[in-house]
Amino acid sequence: MQAQNINQQRILEINVISAEDLRIDGRSIKKNAIAYVRSDPSNVGSTKIDKEGGSFPVWDDKFDLKLPMHARNLVVQVLCDKKLIGSATIPTSDFIGDYTPSSYLHFLCYRLRDQRGVCNGIINLSVRVKELCSM
C-alpha cells in the first residue's frame, strides 16, 4: 500500500499573476523579469518574460505543475536578465489539507527574499489542485 503512495502525485494549476517592487542593488528593474515555480528538481514551470512591466511585472501565465506526494514546498524564483531578484518558499500546507474543497482556488502573496535574505518584492499567484494521478 505504501509503494502506491510513493508513485502518486498531484497536478497543480499555477497562475503566476504579478510581482511588486522588484529591485536589483536597490534600483528598480526596467524589464525582462521572469518567474519560475519548482516543486522538485524535475518539475519546473515558468512564465513568459515580461518586457514592459519594470518593477511591477504582470505575467498572468497559467501552467500545470506536477507535485509529488513527498513534496512539502513550492519554490518561486524571480529573475531579471538571468540574475536572481528573489525567491519565496511556499509550504504545500497553504493550499492542501485544510478545510476547503480540494479544487479550491487559493490566491497567495509572498515576500521575495534576495540571496542575502533581504526582502525584495512580492509575488502574487494562485494555486488549484486539479487532480491526483499515478506517475
mmCIF file with all atom_site columns, N, CA and C in Angstrom, residues 22 29 69 97 104:
data_model
loop_
_atom_site.group_PDB
_atom_site.id
_atom_site.type_symbol
_atom_site.label_atom_id
_atom_site.label_alt_id
_atom_site.label_comp_id
_atom_site.label_asym_id
_atom_site.label_entity_id
_atom_site.label_seq_id
_atom_site.pdbx_PDB_ins_code
_atom_site.Cartn_x
_atom_site.Cartn_y
_atom_site.Cartn_z
_atom_site.occupancy
_atom_site.B_iso_or_equiv
_atom_site.pdbx_formal_charge
_atom_site.auth_seq_id
_atom_site.auth_comp_id
_atom_site.auth_asym_id
_atom_site.auth_atom_id
_atom_site.pdbx_PDB_model_num
ATOM 1  N N  . LEU A 1 22  ? 10.170  45.075 -7.545  1.00 0.00 ? 22  LEU A N  1
ATOM 2  C CA . LEU A 1 22  ? 11.386  44.290 -7.767  1.00 0.00 ? 22  LEU A CA 1
ATOM 3  C C  . LEU A 1 22  ? 12.573  45.219 -7.986  1.00 0.00 ? 22  LEU A C  1
ATOM 4  N N  . ILE A 1 29  ? 13.991  47.499 -11.369 1.00 0.00 ? 29  ILE A N  1
ATOM 5  C CA . ILE A 1 29  ? 14.351  46.857 -12.629 1.00 0.00 ? 29  ILE A CA 1
ATOM 6  C C  . ILE A 1 29  ? 13.569  47.521 -13.767 1.00 0.00 ? 29  ILE A C  1
ATOM 7  N N  . MET A 1 69  ? 3.961   13.456 -4.097  1.00 0.00 ? 69  MET A N  1
ATOM 8  C CA . MET A 1 69  ? 3.352   13.328 -2.772  1.00 0.00 ? 69  MET A CA 1
ATOM 9  C C  . MET A 1 69  ? 4.335   13.684 -1.652  1.00 0.00 ? 69  MET A C  1
ATOM 10 N N  . GLY A 1 97  ? -4.817  20.292 2.373   1.00 0.00 ? 97  GLY A N  1
ATOM 11 C CA . GLY A 1 97  ? -5.017  19.754 3.705   1.00 0.00 ? 97  GLY A CA 1
ATOM 12 C C  . GLY A 1 97  ? -5.814  20.611 4.657   1.00 0.00 ? 97  GLY A C  1
ATOM 13 N N  . TYR A 1 104 ? -10.322 23.962 -4.697  1.00 0.00 ? 104 TYR A N  1
ATOM 14 C CA . TYR A 1 104 ? -10.490 25.366 -4.340  1.00 0.00 ? 104 TYR A CA 1
ATOM 15 C C  . TYR A 1 104 ? -9.343  26.200 -4.913  1.00 0.00 ? 104 TYR A C  1
#
